[in-house]
Short mmCIF file of C-alpha atoms and ligand atoms in Angstrom, two decimals:
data_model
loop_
_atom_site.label_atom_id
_atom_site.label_comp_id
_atom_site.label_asym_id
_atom_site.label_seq_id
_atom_site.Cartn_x
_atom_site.Cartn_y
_atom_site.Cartn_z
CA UNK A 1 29.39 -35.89 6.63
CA UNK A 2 30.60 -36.49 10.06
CA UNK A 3 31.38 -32.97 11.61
CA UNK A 4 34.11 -33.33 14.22
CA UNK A 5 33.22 -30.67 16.61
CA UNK A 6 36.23 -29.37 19.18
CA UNK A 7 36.34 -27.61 21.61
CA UNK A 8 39.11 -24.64 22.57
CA UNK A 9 38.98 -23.78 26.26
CA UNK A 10 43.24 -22.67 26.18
CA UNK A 11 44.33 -21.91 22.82
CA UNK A 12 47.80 -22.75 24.16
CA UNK A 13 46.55 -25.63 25.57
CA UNK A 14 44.36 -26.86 23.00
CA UNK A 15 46.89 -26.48 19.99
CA UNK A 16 46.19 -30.48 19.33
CA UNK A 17 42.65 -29.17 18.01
CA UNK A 18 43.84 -25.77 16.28
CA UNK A 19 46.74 -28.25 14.51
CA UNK A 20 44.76 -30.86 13.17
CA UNK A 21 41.58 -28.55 12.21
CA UNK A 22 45.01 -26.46 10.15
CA UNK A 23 45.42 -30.10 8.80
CA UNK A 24 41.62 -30.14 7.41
CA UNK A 25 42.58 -26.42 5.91
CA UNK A 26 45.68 -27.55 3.92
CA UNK A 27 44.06 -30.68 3.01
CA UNK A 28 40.78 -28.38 0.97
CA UNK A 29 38.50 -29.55 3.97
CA UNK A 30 35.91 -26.49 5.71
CA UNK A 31 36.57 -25.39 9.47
CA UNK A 32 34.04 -23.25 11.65
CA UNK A 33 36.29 -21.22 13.94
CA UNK A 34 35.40 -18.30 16.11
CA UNK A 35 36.42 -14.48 15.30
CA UNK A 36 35.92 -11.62 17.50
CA UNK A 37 33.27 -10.83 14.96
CA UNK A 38 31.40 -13.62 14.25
CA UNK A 39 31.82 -17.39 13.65
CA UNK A 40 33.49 -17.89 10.18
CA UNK A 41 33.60 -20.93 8.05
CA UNK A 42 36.95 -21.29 6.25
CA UNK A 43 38.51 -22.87 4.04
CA UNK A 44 42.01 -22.36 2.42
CA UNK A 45 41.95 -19.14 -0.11
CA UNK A 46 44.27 -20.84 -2.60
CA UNK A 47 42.18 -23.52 -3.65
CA UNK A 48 40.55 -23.36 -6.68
CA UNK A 49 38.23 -25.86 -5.71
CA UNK A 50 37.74 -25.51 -1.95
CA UNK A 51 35.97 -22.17 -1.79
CA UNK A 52 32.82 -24.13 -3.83
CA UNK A 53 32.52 -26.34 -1.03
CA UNK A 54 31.72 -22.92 1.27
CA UNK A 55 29.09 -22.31 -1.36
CA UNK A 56 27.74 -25.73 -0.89
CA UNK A 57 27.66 -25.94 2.92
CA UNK A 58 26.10 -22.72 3.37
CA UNK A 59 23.64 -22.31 0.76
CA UNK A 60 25.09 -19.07 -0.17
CA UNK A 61 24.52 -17.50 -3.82
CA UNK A 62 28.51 -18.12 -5.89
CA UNK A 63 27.93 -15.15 -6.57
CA UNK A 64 29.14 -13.44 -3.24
CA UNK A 65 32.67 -13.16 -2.78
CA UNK A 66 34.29 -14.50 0.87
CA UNK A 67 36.72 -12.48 2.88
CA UNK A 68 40.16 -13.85 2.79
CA UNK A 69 42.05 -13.91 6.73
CA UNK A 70 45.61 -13.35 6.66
CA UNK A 71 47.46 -13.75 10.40
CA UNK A 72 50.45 -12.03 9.49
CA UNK A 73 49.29 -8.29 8.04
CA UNK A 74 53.28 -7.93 6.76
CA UNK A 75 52.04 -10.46 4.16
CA UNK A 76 49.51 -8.92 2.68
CA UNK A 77 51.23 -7.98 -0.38
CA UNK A 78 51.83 -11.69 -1.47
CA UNK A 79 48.18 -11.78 -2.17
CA UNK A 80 47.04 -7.62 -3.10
CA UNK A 81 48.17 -4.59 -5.08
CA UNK A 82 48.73 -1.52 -2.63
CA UNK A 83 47.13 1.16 -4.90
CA UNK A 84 46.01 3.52 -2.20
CA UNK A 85 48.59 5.28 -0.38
CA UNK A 86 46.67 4.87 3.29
CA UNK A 87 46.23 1.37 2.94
CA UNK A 88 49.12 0.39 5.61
CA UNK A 89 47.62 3.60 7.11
CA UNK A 90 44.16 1.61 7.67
CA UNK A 91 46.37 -1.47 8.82
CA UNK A 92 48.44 -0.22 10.96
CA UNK A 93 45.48 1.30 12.72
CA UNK A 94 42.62 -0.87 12.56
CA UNK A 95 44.92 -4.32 12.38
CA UNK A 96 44.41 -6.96 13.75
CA UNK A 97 40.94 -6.31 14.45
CA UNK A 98 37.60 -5.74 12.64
CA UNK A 99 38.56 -4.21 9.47
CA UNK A 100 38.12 -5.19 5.86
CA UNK A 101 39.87 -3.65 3.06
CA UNK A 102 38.56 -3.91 -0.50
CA UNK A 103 41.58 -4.26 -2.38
CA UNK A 104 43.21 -5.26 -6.32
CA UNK A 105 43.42 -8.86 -6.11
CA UNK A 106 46.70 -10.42 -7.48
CA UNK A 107 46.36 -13.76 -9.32
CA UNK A 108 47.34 -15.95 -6.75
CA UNK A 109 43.28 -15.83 -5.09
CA UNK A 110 41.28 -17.45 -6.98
CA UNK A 111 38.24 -16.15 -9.12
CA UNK A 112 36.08 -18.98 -7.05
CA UNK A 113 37.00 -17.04 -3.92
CA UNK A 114 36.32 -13.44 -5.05
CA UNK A 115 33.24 -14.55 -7.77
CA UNK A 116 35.02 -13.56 -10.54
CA UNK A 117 35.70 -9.58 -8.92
CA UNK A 118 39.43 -8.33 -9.89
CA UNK A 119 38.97 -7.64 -5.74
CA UNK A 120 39.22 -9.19 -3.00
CA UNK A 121 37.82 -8.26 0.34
CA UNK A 122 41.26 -8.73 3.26
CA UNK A 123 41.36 -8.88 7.10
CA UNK A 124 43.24 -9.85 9.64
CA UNK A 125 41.39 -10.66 12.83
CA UNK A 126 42.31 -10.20 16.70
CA UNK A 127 41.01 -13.63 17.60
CA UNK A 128 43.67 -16.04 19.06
CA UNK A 129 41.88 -19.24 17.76
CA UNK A 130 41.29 -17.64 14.01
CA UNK A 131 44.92 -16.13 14.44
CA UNK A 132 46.81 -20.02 14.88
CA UNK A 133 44.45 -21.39 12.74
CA UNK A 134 45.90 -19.46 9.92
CA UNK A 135 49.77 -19.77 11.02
CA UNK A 136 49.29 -23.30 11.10
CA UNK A 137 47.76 -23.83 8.26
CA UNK A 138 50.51 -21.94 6.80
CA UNK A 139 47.75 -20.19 4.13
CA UNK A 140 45.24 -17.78 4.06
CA UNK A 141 41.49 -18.65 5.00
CA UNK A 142 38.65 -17.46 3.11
CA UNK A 143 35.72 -17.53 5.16
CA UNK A 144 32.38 -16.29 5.52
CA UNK A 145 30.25 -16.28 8.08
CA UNK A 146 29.56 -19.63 9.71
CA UNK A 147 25.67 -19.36 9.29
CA UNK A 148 23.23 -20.92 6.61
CA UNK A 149 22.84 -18.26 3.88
CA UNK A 150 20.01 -15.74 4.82
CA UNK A 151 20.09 -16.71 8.34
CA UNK A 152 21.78 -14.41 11.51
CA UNK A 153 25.22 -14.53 11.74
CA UNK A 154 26.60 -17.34 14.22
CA UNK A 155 28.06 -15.29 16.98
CA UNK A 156 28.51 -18.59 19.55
CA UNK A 157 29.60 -21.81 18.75
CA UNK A 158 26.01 -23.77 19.41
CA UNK A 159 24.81 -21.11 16.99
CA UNK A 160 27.31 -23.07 14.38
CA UNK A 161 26.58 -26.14 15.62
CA UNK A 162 22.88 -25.43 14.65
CA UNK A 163 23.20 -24.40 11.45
CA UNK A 164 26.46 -26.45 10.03
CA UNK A 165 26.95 -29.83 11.88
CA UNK A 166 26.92 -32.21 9.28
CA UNK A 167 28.18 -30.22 6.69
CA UNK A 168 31.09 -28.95 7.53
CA UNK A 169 34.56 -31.31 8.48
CA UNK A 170 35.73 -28.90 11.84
CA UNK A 171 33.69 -27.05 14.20
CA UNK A 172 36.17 -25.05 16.69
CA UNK A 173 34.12 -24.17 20.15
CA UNK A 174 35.61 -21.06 21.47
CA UNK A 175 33.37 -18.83 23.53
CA UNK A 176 31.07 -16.22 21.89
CA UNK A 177 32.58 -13.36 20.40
CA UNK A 178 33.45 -10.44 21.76
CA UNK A 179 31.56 -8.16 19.17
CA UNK A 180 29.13 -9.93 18.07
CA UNK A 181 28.82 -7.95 14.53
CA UNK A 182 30.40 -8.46 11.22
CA UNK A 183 33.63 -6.60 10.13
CA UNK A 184 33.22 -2.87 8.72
CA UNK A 185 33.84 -3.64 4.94
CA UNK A 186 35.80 -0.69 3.40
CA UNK A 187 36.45 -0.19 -0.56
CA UNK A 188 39.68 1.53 -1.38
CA UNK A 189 39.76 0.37 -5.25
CA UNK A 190 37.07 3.47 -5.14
CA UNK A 191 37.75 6.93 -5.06
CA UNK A 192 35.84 8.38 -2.54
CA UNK A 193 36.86 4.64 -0.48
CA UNK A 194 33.61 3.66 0.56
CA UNK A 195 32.25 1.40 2.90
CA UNK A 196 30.09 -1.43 1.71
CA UNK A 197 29.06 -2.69 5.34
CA UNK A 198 29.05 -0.78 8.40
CA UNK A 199 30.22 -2.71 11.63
CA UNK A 200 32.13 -1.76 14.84
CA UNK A 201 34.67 0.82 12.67
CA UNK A 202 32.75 2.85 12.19
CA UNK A 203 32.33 6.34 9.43
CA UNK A 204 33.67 8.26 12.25
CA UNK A 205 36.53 6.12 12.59
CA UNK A 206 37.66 5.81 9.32
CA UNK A 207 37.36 9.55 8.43
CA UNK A 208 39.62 10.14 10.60
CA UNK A 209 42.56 9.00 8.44
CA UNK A 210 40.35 9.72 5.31
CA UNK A 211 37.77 12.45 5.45
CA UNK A 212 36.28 11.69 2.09
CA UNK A 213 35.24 8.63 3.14
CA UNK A 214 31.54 7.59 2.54
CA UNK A 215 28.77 5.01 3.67
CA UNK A 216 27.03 3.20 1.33
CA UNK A 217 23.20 3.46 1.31
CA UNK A 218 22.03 -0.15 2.32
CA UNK A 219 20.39 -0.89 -0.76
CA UNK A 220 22.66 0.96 -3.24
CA UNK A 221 22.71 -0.11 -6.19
CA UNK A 222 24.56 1.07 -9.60
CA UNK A 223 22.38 0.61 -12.39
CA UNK A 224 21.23 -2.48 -10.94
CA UNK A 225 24.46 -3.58 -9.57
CA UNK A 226 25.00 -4.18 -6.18
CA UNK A 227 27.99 -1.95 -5.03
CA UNK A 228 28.94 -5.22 -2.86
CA UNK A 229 27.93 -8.67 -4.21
CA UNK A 230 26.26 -9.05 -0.52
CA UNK A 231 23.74 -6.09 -0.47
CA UNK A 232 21.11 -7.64 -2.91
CA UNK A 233 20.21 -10.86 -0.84
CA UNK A 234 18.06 -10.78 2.73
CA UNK A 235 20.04 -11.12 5.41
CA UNK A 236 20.26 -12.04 8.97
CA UNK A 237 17.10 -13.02 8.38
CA UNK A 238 15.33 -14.42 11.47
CA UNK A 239 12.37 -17.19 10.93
CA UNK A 240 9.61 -14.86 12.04
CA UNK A 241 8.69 -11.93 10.01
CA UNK A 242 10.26 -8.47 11.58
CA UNK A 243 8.74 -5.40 11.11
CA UNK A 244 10.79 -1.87 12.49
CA UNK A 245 8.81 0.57 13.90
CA UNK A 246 9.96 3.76 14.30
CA UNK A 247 8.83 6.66 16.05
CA UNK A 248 8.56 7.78 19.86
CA UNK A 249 8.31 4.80 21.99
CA UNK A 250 4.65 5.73 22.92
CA UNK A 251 3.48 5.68 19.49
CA UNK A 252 5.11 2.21 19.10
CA UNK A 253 3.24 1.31 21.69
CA UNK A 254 -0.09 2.19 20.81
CA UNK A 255 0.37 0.70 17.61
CA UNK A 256 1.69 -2.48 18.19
CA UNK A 257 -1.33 -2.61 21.03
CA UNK A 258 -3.51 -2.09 17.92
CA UNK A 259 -2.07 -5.44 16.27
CA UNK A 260 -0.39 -7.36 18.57
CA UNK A 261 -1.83 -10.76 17.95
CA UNK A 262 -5.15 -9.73 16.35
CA UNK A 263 -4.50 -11.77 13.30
CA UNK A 264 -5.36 -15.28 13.30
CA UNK A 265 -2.39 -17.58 14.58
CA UNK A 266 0.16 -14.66 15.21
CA UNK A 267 2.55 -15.45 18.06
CA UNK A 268 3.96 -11.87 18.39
CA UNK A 269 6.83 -10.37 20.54
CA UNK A 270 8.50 -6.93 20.41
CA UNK A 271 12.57 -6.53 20.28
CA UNK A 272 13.67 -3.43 22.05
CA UNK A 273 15.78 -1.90 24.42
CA UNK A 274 15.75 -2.43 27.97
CA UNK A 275 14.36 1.28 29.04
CA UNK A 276 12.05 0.85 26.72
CA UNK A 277 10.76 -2.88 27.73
CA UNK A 278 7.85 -1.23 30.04
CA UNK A 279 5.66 0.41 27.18
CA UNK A 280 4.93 -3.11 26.49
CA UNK A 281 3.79 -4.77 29.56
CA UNK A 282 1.88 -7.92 29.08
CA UNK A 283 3.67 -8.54 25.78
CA UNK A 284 6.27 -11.22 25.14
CA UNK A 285 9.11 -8.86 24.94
CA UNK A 286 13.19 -9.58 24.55
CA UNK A 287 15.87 -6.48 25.36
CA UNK A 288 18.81 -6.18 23.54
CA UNK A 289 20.36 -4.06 26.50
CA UNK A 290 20.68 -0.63 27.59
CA UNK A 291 19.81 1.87 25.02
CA UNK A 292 22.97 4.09 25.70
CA UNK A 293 25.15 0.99 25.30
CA UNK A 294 25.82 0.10 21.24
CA UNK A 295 27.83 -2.30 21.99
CA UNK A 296 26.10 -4.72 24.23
CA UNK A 297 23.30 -3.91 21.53
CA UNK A 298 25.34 -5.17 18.63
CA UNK A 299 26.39 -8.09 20.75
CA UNK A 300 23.44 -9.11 21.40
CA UNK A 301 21.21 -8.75 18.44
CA UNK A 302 22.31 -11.73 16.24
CA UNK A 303 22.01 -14.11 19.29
CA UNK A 304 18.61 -12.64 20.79
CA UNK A 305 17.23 -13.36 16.92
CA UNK A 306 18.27 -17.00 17.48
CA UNK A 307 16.48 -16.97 20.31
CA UNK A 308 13.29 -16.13 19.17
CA UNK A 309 13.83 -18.76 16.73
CA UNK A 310 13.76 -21.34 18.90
CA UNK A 311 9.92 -20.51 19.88
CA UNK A 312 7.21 -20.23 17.95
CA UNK A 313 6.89 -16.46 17.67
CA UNK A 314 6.20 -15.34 13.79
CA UNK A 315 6.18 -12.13 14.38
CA UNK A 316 8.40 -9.72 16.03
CA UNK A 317 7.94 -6.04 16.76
CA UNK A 318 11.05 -4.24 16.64
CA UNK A 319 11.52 -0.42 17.70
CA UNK A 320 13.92 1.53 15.39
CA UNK A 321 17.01 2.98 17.07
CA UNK A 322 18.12 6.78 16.10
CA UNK A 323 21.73 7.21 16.40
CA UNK A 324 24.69 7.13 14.64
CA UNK A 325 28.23 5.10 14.28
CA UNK A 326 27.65 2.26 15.69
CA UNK A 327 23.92 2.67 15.81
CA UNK A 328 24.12 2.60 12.12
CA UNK A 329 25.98 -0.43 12.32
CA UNK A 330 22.86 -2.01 14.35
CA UNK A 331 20.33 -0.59 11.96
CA UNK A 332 21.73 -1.86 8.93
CA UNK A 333 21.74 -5.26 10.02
CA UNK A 334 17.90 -5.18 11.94
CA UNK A 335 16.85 -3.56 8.45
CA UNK A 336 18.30 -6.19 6.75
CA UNK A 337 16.78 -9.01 9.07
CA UNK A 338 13.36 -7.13 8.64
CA UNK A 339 13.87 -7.54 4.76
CA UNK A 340 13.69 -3.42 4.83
CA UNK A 341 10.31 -3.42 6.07
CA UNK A 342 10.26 -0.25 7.88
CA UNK A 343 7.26 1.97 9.86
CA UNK A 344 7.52 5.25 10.34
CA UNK A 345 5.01 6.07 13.00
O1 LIG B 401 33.52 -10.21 10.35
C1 LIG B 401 33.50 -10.70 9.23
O2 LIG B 401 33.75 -10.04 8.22
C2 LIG B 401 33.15 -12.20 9.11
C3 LIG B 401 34.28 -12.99 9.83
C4 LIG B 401 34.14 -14.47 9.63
O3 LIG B 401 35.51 -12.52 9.36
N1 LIG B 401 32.99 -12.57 7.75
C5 LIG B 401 31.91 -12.20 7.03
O4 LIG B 401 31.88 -12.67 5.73
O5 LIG B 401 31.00 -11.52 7.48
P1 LIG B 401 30.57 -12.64 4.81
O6 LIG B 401 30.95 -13.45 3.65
O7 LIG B 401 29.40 -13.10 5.59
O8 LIG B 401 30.42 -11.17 4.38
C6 LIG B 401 31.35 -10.59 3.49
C7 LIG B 401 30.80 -9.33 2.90
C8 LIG B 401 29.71 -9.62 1.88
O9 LIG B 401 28.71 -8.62 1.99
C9 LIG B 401 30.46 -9.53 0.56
O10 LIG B 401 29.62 -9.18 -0.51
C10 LIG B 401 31.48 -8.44 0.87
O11 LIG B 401 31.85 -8.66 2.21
N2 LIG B 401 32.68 -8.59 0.02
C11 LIG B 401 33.61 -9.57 0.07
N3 LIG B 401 34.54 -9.40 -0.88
C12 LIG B 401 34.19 -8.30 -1.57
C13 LIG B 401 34.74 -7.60 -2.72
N4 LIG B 401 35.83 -8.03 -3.33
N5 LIG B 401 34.10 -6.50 -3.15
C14 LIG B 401 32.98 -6.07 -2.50
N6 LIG B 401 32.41 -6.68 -1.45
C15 LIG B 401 33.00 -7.77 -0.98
MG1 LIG B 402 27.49 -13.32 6.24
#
């Protein structure tokens, strides 16, 4: 497939794009636009068939339900039940922005979209290019992240362009995005509501209107089940195999002096954060910013994982951050992209 890939400088100015990649929507085509999250890859929610094309392009197990994107959050009931009395509560607060709810589906989203679930995962996001993709398309846009299943999130758009050209009919260029981490997913079909992936809303946040709320445990599981679809499969997953080391940075760095490179063919490098970067000296080492600042850190990470990538390190060293919110945000996802391989030193 011929990927036609555009690019959004304006979003005023560049409505030709935004209008005929809405076209590609309506028509059951796939479009890679940008969020303030991370790239997604949509298509439109109400077609039966077009979500299986999302599947296709991205390698992703059916069995994972995609986040549907609504523009207009006065809508929302068209496509949910409002069981829980503090869902406008959570909208009006956290809307547009990045926020998903967990809600009843109604029968007008597709099982294909939601994997057969009677729920279906809503948001409405802050980003001007995802927000006129959807009005002109005149439907809501399930999308997942725009990334190869497995792989780090696509967080700017020659991250997409990497991982979907040729597979996908629209690529929309706009910028990198501002947070650089995947939407909080919240469950309120569950009573405590409980969130199923930590992002930039964090447990803090959300107990404020609820204080019942709960966090997940990353690999939770109900007698075997997988309290979101998501949670069973690696994740972010760079090429080289990451290993999380945590402990005081000077025991870190005596151990990964220990094995750094020692075995045959490793190309090693640690991943920590910039006060940190001098207990390695002489090691390939990449920052993921200042240690007090989460968000730069969660901005960074998917992006500094490409990176690596794109040399021929196969091993990475990363140090474990303490902290919570948003640091448990960051640690979920490095845990995931270490496949839960964890040190405690
Ligand atoms: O920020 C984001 O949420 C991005 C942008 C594109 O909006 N989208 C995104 O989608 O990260 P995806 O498909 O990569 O991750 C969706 C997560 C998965 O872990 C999935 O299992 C969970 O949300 N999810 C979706 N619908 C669900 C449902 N009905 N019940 C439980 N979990 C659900
Ligand atoms: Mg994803």
């Amino acid at each position: 497939m011929k990927t036609k890939i555009l690019e959004i400088t304006d979003p005023q100015k560049d409505m030709s794009a935004i209008r005929y990649a809405a076209e590609v929507i309506k028509n059951g085509g796939l479009v890679a636009f940008p969020t303030e999250t991370v790239y997604g890859l949509g298509c439109n929610a109400l077609d039966i068939h077009a979500a299986s094309k999302i599947y296709e392009a991205k390698g992703r197990p059916s069995d994972n339900p995609l986040i549907v994107h609504l523009s207009d959050p006065s809508r929302v009931e068209e496509y949910v039940y409002l069981e829980d009395p503090l869902a406008k509560v959570y909208m009006d607060h956290f809307w547009p922005g990045p926020l998903t709810l967990v809600m009843k589906k109604k029968p007008i989203i597709p099982d294909s979209v939601t994997a057969g679930l009677s729920t279906v995962g809503i948001r409405c996001p802050s980003h001007a290019v995802a927000r006129l993709l959807i009005q002109k398309a005149g439907v809501p846009i399930a999308a997942p992240s725009a990334n190869l299943s497995g792989r780090p999130s696509t967080t700017e758009a020659s991250h997409v362009i990497d991982d979907l050209n040729g597979k996908v009919d629209v690529i929309l260029c706009g910028g990198n995005s501002v947070y650089g981490l995947e939407s909080t997913v919240l469950d309120i079909t569950r009573k405590p509501a409980v969130i199923l992936r930590p992002g930039f809303i964090t447990l803090e946040d959300l107990s404020f209107i609820n204080p019942d709320t709960i966090q997940a445990s990353d690999t939770s599981m109900k007698d075997g089940i997988p309290k979101a679809p998501g949670m069973k499969y690696r994740h972010y997953a760079p090429r080289a195999k990451m290993l999380l080391l945590r402990g005081e940075p000077v025991k870190v760095s005596e151990y990964v002096d220990g094995i750094y490179e020692k075995k045959e063919g490793e190309k090693a490098c640690v991943l920590t954060v910039e006060e940190w970067t001098h207990y390695f000296k002489g090691k390939r080492v990449f920052d993921l910013g200042p240690m007090t600042d989460a968000s730069r850190i969660a901005g960074n990470l998917f992006s500094v994982l490409r990176k690596i990538d794109k040399t021929d390190i196969n091993v990475i060293y990363a140090t474990y951050l303490e902290g919570k919110g948003l640091y448990t945000s960051i640690m979920n996802r490095m845990k995931k992209a270490a496949g839960e391989n964890v040190m405690n030193l």
